[in-house]
Amino acid sequence: PAAEAEPAALAVEGVAKSEGGHAAASSSRWRLVTSTGFDGAYHGSAFSLGVGVIAEKDGAMGRGGGHRAARHLPALPSAKAIGAEAGRRAVARVGPRKIASTTAPVIFENRVATQALSPLLGAVSGPSIARGTSFLKGRLGQPVLPKGVSLIDDPFRPRGLGSTPFDDEGVEVTRRAIVEDGVLTTWLLNTASAAQLGLASTGHASRGLAGPPGVSTHNLHLEPGERDLAALMADAGTGLLITSMFGPSLNANTGDWSAGVSGFWFEAGQIAHPVSEITVAGNLKDLWARLVAGSDLEFRGSFNSPSLLFDAVAIAGK
C-alpha cells in the first residue's frame, strides 16, 4: 500500500519530491493478572498507512502528508486516496506568508483540534487534582465548555483504536460524558489518585509493561455541532485556519497557553493564502468558554474532534 500511496501523491501537479511512505500491520494480545485476583485478556489488530511529500513553485516550498489508522484493513481509505490527499495539502501550503500580530477568529481544523482540547485531560486527571496543580481544580460540577457541548469517552466503540473491556488495573470501564452539556462531571481516576481524593477509580488507569499506572482516556470525542468547516469560516468572516501546531506551552496552574501554528489566512470566508511562523495564545478557561464546534467529526484515532472556532484570539506574527 505504501508503494501505491507515494506515486499517487507524486502525481499531484506541483508535488516535487517524496519524504517517504509507510505502512504497518500489527496484532497484539494483552493479559492482565493482578494480586487482587483479576485475570483478563483481550486482543486486537491495527493497520496504518501514510505518506509525506514536498511541493515546490517558483522556489517556494510546502509540505503535506496523509495518514490513517484503523483496526480493520478494509476501514482504511485507499492508498491512492491517502496519497492524493497528501499531495493536495502540500501544494496548498506552498509559499506561506507571515502576518502582522492581531486579534482575530481562529479555527482549528479537525485534524489538529484535539491539540486545543488535550490540556483539559491533564487538568482533570486525578494525579493533577490530588497534587493541586490543575487550573481546573474546584471546577467539578461547573461549566468548562459552552452549553450544549459534550466530551464523551467510550471504551466500547466498535473498532475504536482505544476500545478496551477493562483498564490497566483491571477496573471495569464504562461510557461516560467527561463534560456533559458544558459541565465537568468527573475527574479521570486510577486507583491511587482515587484513594488520595477519597473517591473510586473511574477505570482510567493506563500503564505499559513496567512502572506505576498513570491516567488516560479510551475512545474520546467531542460531539459535533451543526456547521461544517466552510460555514464556520463564513461565520468568522476573516481569520486564521490552523492546520498544524507545534511547541505548545501551558501553565498548568493558570491555564495560560500558547502554541506555534501554521495554516491559512481566510477573508470573507474564503482561503486567501497560506501562513506560517505565527503563534496563538490565550487562557484556556476563557477560550473553551467561547468554543464553537463544527460538524466535521471524523474518527481517525482514539481522540477525535470536529473543527473548532474560537473568536478573538491573540495572534503573534511579524
PDB file of N, CA, C and O in Angstrom, residues 116-160:
ATOM      1  N   ALA A 116      -6.006  21.458  20.877  1.00  0.00           N
ATOM      2  CA  ALA A 116      -6.532  22.579  21.640  1.00  0.00           C
ATOM      3  C   ALA A 116      -7.379  22.119  22.817  1.00  0.00           C
ATOM      4  O   ALA A 116      -7.679  22.913  23.715  1.00  0.00           O
ATOM      5  N   LEU A 117      -7.751  20.844  22.828  1.00  0.00           N
ATOM      6  CA  LEU A 117      -8.563  20.283  23.907  1.00  0.00           C
ATOM      7  C   LEU A 117      -7.769  19.414  24.870  1.00  0.00           C
ATOM      8  O   LEU A 117      -8.176  19.224  26.017  1.00  0.00           O
ATOM      9  N   SER A 118      -6.642  18.855  24.406  1.00  0.00           N
ATOM     10  CA  SER A 118      -5.911  17.885  25.224  1.00  0.00           C
ATOM     11  C   SER A 118      -5.474  18.418  26.581  1.00  0.00           C
ATOM     12  O   SER A 118      -5.405  17.631  27.541  1.00  0.00           O
ATOM     13  N   PRO A 119      -5.172  19.738  26.753  1.00  0.00           N
ATOM     14  CA  PRO A 119      -4.842  20.185  28.104  1.00  0.00           C
ATOM     15  C   PRO A 119      -5.958  19.968  29.117  1.00  0.00           C
ATOM     16  O   PRO A 119      -5.700  19.891  30.322  1.00  0.00           O
ATOM     17  N   LEU A 120      -7.193  19.857  28.634  1.00  0.00           N
ATOM     18  CA  LEU A 120      -8.302  19.600  29.550  1.00  0.00           C
ATOM     19  C   LEU A 120      -8.133  18.248  30.235  1.00  0.00           C
ATOM     20  O   LEU A 120      -8.454  18.091  31.416  1.00  0.00           O
ATOM     21  N   LEU A 121      -7.597  17.267  29.493  1.00  0.00           N
ATOM     22  CA  LEU A 121      -7.443  15.928  30.061  1.00  0.00           C
ATOM     23  C   LEU A 121      -6.424  15.927  31.193  1.00  0.00           C
ATOM     24  O   LEU A 121      -6.638  15.302  32.234  1.00  0.00           O
ATOM     25  N   GLY A 122      -5.312  16.623  30.992  1.00  0.00           N
ATOM     26  CA  GLY A 122      -4.340  16.729  32.063  1.00  0.00           C
ATOM     27  C   GLY A 122      -4.888  17.480  33.260  1.00  0.00           C
ATOM     28  O   GLY A 122      -4.583  17.164  34.412  1.00  0.00           O
ATOM     29  N   ALA A 123      -5.724  18.487  32.977  1.00  0.00           N
ATOM     30  CA  ALA A 123      -6.263  19.311  34.055  1.00  0.00           C
ATOM     31  C   ALA A 123      -7.308  18.590  34.888  1.00  0.00           C
ATOM     32  O   ALA A 123      -7.554  18.972  36.038  1.00  0.00           O
ATOM     33  N   VAL A 124      -7.958  17.537  34.335  1.00  0.00           N
ATOM     34  CA  VAL A 124      -8.960  16.791  35.112  1.00  0.00           C
ATOM     35  C   VAL A 124      -8.438  15.420  35.532  1.00  0.00           C
ATOM     36  O   VAL A 124      -9.204  14.599  36.048  1.00  0.00           O
ATOM     37  N   SER A 125      -7.152  15.152  35.316  1.00  0.00           N
ATOM     38  CA  SER A 125      -6.598  13.868  35.743  1.00  0.00           C
ATOM     39  C   SER A 125      -6.462  13.850  37.256  1.00  0.00           C
ATOM     40  O   SER A 125      -6.100  14.854  37.884  1.00  0.00           O
ATOM     41  N   GLY A 126      -6.759  12.703  37.847  1.00  0.00           N
ATOM     42  CA  GLY A 126      -6.702  12.570  39.291  1.00  0.00           C
ATOM     43  C   GLY A 126      -5.371  12.976  39.903  1.00  0.00           C
ATOM     44  O   GLY A 126      -5.344  13.683  40.919  1.00  0.00           O
ATOM     45  N   PRO A 127      -4.237  12.519  39.333  1.00  0.00           N
ATOM     46  CA  PRO A 127      -2.950  12.914  39.919  1.00  0.00           C
ATOM     47  C   PRO A 127      -2.762  14.431  39.970  1.00  0.00           C
ATOM     48  O   PRO A 127      -2.249  14.962  40.961  1.00  0.00           O
ATOM     49  N   SER A 128      -3.187  15.164  38.936  1.00  0.00           N
ATOM     50  CA  SER A 128      -3.067  16.625  38.940  1.00  0.00           C
ATOM     51  C   SER A 128      -3.959  17.248  40.004  1.00  0.00           C
ATOM     52  O   SER A 128      -3.557  18.186  40.710  1.00  0.00           O
ATOM     53  N   ILE A 129      -5.173  16.730  40.135  1.00  0.00           N
ATOM     54  CA  ILE A 129      -6.090  17.259  41.143  1.00  0.00           C
ATOM     55  C   ILE A 129      -5.565  16.961  42.546  1.00  0.00           C
ATOM     56  O   ILE A 129      -5.604  17.819  43.438  1.00  0.00           O
ATOM     57  N   ALA A 130      -5.055  15.750  42.742  1.00  0.00           N
ATOM     58  CA  ALA A 130      -4.545  15.380  44.064  1.00  0.00           C
ATOM     59  C   ALA A 130      -3.342  16.233  44.456  1.00  0.00           C
ATOM     60  O   ALA A 130      -3.163  16.570  45.641  1.00  0.00           O
ATOM     61  N   ARG A 131      -2.512  16.598  43.469  1.00  0.00           N
ATOM     62  CA  ARG A 131      -1.349  17.447  43.752  1.00  0.00           C
ATOM     63  C   ARG A 131      -1.723  18.917  43.845  1.00  0.00           C
ATOM     64  O   ARG A 131      -0.921  19.736  44.299  1.00  0.00           O
ATOM     65  N   GLY A 132      -2.917  19.275  43.395  1.00  0.00           N
ATOM     66  CA  GLY A 132      -3.334  20.665  43.415  1.00  0.00           C
ATOM     67  C   GLY A 132      -2.686  21.497  42.337  1.00  0.00           C
ATOM     68  O   GLY A 132      -2.572  22.716  42.473  1.00  0.00           O
ATOM     69  N   THR A 133      -2.262  20.862  41.249  1.00  0.00           N
ATOM     70  CA  THR A 133      -1.534  21.561  40.188  1.00  0.00           C
ATOM     71  C   THR A 133      -2.366  21.707  38.921  1.00  0.00           C
ATOM     72  O   THR A 133      -1.833  21.727  37.826  1.00  0.00           O
ATOM     73  N   SER A 134      -3.665  21.811  39.058  1.00  0.00           N
ATOM     74  CA  SER A 134      -4.549  21.919  37.899  1.00  0.00           C
ATOM     75  C   SER A 134      -5.297  23.238  37.910  1.00  0.00           C
ATOM     76  O   SER A 134      -5.830  23.659  38.938  1.00  0.00           O
ATOM     77  N   PHE A 135      -5.382  23.880  36.729  1.00  0.00           N
ATOM     78  CA  PHE A 135      -6.145  25.121  36.626  1.00  0.00           C
ATOM     79  C   PHE A 135      -7.652  24.874  36.647  1.00  0.00           C
ATOM     80  O   PHE A 135      -8.437  25.828  36.667  1.00  0.00           O
ATOM     81  N   LEU A 136      -8.071  23.591  36.668  1.00  0.00           N
ATOM     82  CA  LEU A 136      -9.493  23.268  36.781  1.00  0.00           C
ATOM     83  C   LEU A 136      -9.855  22.699  38.155  1.00  0.00           C
ATOM     84  O   LEU A 136     -10.971  22.215  38.345  1.00  0.00           O
ATOM     85  N   LYS A 137      -8.942  22.740  39.098  1.00  0.00           N
ATOM     86  CA  LYS A 137      -9.283  22.262  40.437  1.00  0.00           C
ATOM     87  C   LYS A 137     -10.425  23.119  40.993  1.00  0.00           C
ATOM     88  O   LYS A 137     -10.492  24.324  40.785  1.00  0.00           O
ATOM     89  N   GLY A 138     -11.355  22.452  41.630  1.00  0.00           N
ATOM     90  CA  GLY A 138     -12.515  23.151  42.163  1.00  0.00           C
ATOM     91  C   GLY A 138     -13.621  23.388  41.154  1.00  0.00           C
ATOM     92  O   GLY A 138     -14.644  24.000  41.475  1.00  0.00           O
ATOM     93  N   ARG A 139     -13.434  22.911  39.917  1.00  0.00           N
ATOM     94  CA  ARG A 139     -14.431  23.168  38.872  1.00  0.00           C
ATOM     95  C   ARG A 139     -15.362  21.986  38.618  1.00  0.00           C
ATOM     96  O   ARG A 139     -16.190  22.043  37.706  1.00  0.00           O
ATOM     97  N   LEU A 140     -15.247  20.910  39.384  1.00  0.00           N
ATOM     98  CA  LEU A 140     -16.137  19.761  39.203  1.00  0.00           C
ATOM     99  C   LEU A 140     -17.591  20.189  39.407  1.00  0.00           C
ATOM    100  O   LEU A 140     -17.919  20.852  40.388  1.00  0.00           O
ATOM    101  N   GLY A 141     -18.443  19.810  38.453  1.00  0.00           N
ATOM    102  CA  GLY A 141     -19.842  20.199  38.519  1.00  0.00           C
ATOM    103  C   GLY A 141     -20.112  21.591  37.997  1.00  0.00           C
ATOM    104  O   GLY A 141     -21.254  22.076  38.077  1.00  0.00           O
ATOM    105  N   GLN A 142     -19.096  22.232  37.426  1.00  0.00           N
ATOM    106  CA  GLN A 142     -19.238  23.584  36.902  1.00  0.00           C
ATOM    107  C   GLN A 142     -18.989  23.597  35.391  1.00  0.00           C
ATOM    108  O   GLN A 142     -18.333  22.705  34.853  1.00  0.00           O
ATOM    109  N   PRO A 143     -19.466  24.604  34.681  1.00  0.00           N
ATOM    110  CA  PRO A 143     -19.233  24.685  33.236  1.00  0.00           C
ATOM    111  C   PRO A 143     -17.756  24.909  32.914  1.00  0.00           C
ATOM    112  O   PRO A 143     -17.109  25.761  33.524  1.00  0.00           O
ATOM    113  N   VAL A 144     -17.243  24.140  31.956  1.00  0.00           N
ATOM    114  CA  VAL A 144     -15.884  24.354  31.429  1.00  0.00           C
ATOM    115  C   VAL A 144     -15.909  24.501  29.909  1.00  0.00           C
ATOM    116  O   VAL A 144     -14.935  24.968  29.316  1.00  0.00           O
ATOM    117  N   LEU A 145     -17.001  24.092  29.279  1.00  0.00           N
ATOM    118  CA  LEU A 145     -17.233  24.261  27.846  1.00  0.00           C
ATOM    119  C   LEU A 145     -18.610  24.908  27.678  1.00  0.00           C
ATOM    120  O   LEU A 145     -19.400  24.942  28.627  1.00  0.00           O
ATOM    121  N   PRO A 146     -18.931  25.414  26.498  1.00  0.00           N
ATOM    122  CA  PRO A 146     -20.235  26.058  26.317  1.00  0.00           C
ATOM    123  C   PRO A 146     -21.395  25.075  26.505  1.00  0.00           C
ATOM    124  O   PRO A 146     -21.256  23.864  26.309  1.00  0.00           O
ATOM    125  N   LYS A 147     -22.529  25.613  26.859  1.00  0.00           N
ATOM    126  CA  LYS A 147     -23.734  24.803  26.997  1.00  0.00           C
ATOM    127  C   LYS A 147     -24.025  24.103  25.674  1.00  0.00           C
ATOM    128  O   LYS A 147     -23.892  24.679  24.607  1.00  0.00           O
ATOM    129  N   GLY A 148     -24.400  22.834  25.746  1.00  0.00           N
ATOM    130  CA  GLY A 148     -24.689  22.053  24.546  1.00  0.00           C
ATOM    131  C   GLY A 148     -23.514  21.261  24.029  1.00  0.00           C
ATOM    132  O   GLY A 148     -23.678  20.429  23.134  1.00  0.00           O
ATOM    133  N   VAL A 149     -22.312  21.470  24.596  1.00  0.00           N
ATOM    134  CA  VAL A 149     -21.109  20.769  24.134  1.00  0.00           C
ATOM    135  C   VAL A 149     -20.765  19.655  25.118  1.00  0.00           C
ATOM    136  O   VAL A 149     -20.709  19.883  26.335  1.00  0.00           O
ATOM    137  N   SER A 150     -20.528  18.446  24.601  1.00  0.00           N
ATOM    138  CA  SER A 150     -20.201  17.296  25.453  1.00  0.00           C
ATOM    139  C   SER A 150     -18.942  16.599  24.951  1.00  0.00           C
ATOM    140  O   SER A 150     -18.700  16.527  23.745  1.00  0.00           O
ATOM    141  N   LEU A 151     -18.167  16.098  25.886  1.00  0.00           N
ATOM    142  CA  LEU A 151     -16.939  15.356  25.599  1.00  0.00           C
ATOM    143  C   LEU A 151     -17.134  13.935  26.110  1.00  0.00           C
ATOM    144  O   LEU A 151     -17.265  13.724  27.317  1.00  0.00           O
ATOM    145  N   ILE A 152     -17.155  12.973  25.192  1.00  0.00           N
ATOM    146  CA  ILE A 152     -17.556  11.602  25.505  1.00  0.00           C
ATOM    147  C   ILE A 152     -16.366  10.656  25.455  1.00  0.00           C
ATOM    148  O   ILE A 152     -15.582  10.679  24.499  1.00  0.00           O
ATOM    149  N   ASP A 153     -16.247   9.813  26.475  1.00  0.00           N
ATOM    150  CA  ASP A 153     -15.244   8.742  26.472  1.00  0.00           C
ATOM    151  C   ASP A 153     -15.979   7.411  26.380  1.00  0.00           C
ATOM    152  O   ASP A 153     -16.750   7.053  27.277  1.00  0.00           O
ATOM    153  N   ASP A 154     -15.749   6.676  25.289  1.00  0.00           N
ATOM    154  CA  ASP A 154     -16.494   5.436  25.029  1.00  0.00           C
ATOM    155  C   ASP A 154     -15.530   4.282  24.787  1.00  0.00           C
ATOM    156  O   ASP A 154     -15.040   4.103  23.666  1.00  0.00           O
ATOM    157  N   PRO A 155     -15.248   3.477  25.810  1.00  0.00           N
ATOM    158  CA  PRO A 155     -14.326   2.352  25.631  1.00  0.00           C
ATOM    159  C   PRO A 155     -14.906   1.205  24.822  1.00  0.00           C
ATOM    160  O   PRO A 155     -14.188   0.253  24.498  1.00  0.00           O
ATOM    161  N   PHE A 156     -16.186   1.281  24.479  1.00  0.00           N
ATOM    162  CA  PHE A 156     -16.844   0.177  23.776  1.00  0.00           C
ATOM    163  C   PHE A 156     -17.152   0.505  22.320  1.00  0.00           C
ATOM    164  O   PHE A 156     -17.886  -0.231  21.664  1.00  0.00           O
ATOM    165  N   ARG A 157     -16.629   1.590  21.783  1.00  0.00           N
ATOM    166  CA  ARG A 157     -16.934   1.932  20.400  1.00  0.00           C
ATOM    167  C   ARG A 157     -16.409   0.843  19.471  1.00  0.00           C
ATOM    168  O   ARG A 157     -15.223   0.496  19.511  1.00  0.00           O
ATOM    169  N   PRO A 158     -17.268   0.257  18.613  1.00  0.00           N
ATOM    170  CA  PRO A 158     -16.819  -0.812  17.711  1.00  0.00           C
ATOM    171  C   PRO A 158     -15.641  -0.368  16.849  1.00  0.00           C
ATOM    172  O   PRO A 158     -15.670   0.716  16.258  1.00  0.00           O
ATOM    173  N   ARG A 159     -14.596  -1.169  16.841  1.00  0.00           N
ATOM    174  CA  ARG A 159     -13.386  -0.924  16.062  1.00  0.00           C
ATOM    175  C   ARG A 159     -12.625   0.330  16.491  1.00  0.00           C
ATOM    176  O   ARG A 159     -11.782   0.831  15.769  1.00  0.00           O
ATOM    177  N   GLY A 160     -12.931   0.842  17.664  1.00  0.00           N
ATOM    178  CA  GLY A 160     -12.218   2.011  18.155  1.00  0.00           C
ATOM    179  C   GLY A 160     -10.771   1.681  18.478  1.00  0.00           C
ATOM    180  O   GLY A 160     -10.470   0.616  19.031  1.00  0.00           O
TER     181      GLY A 160
END
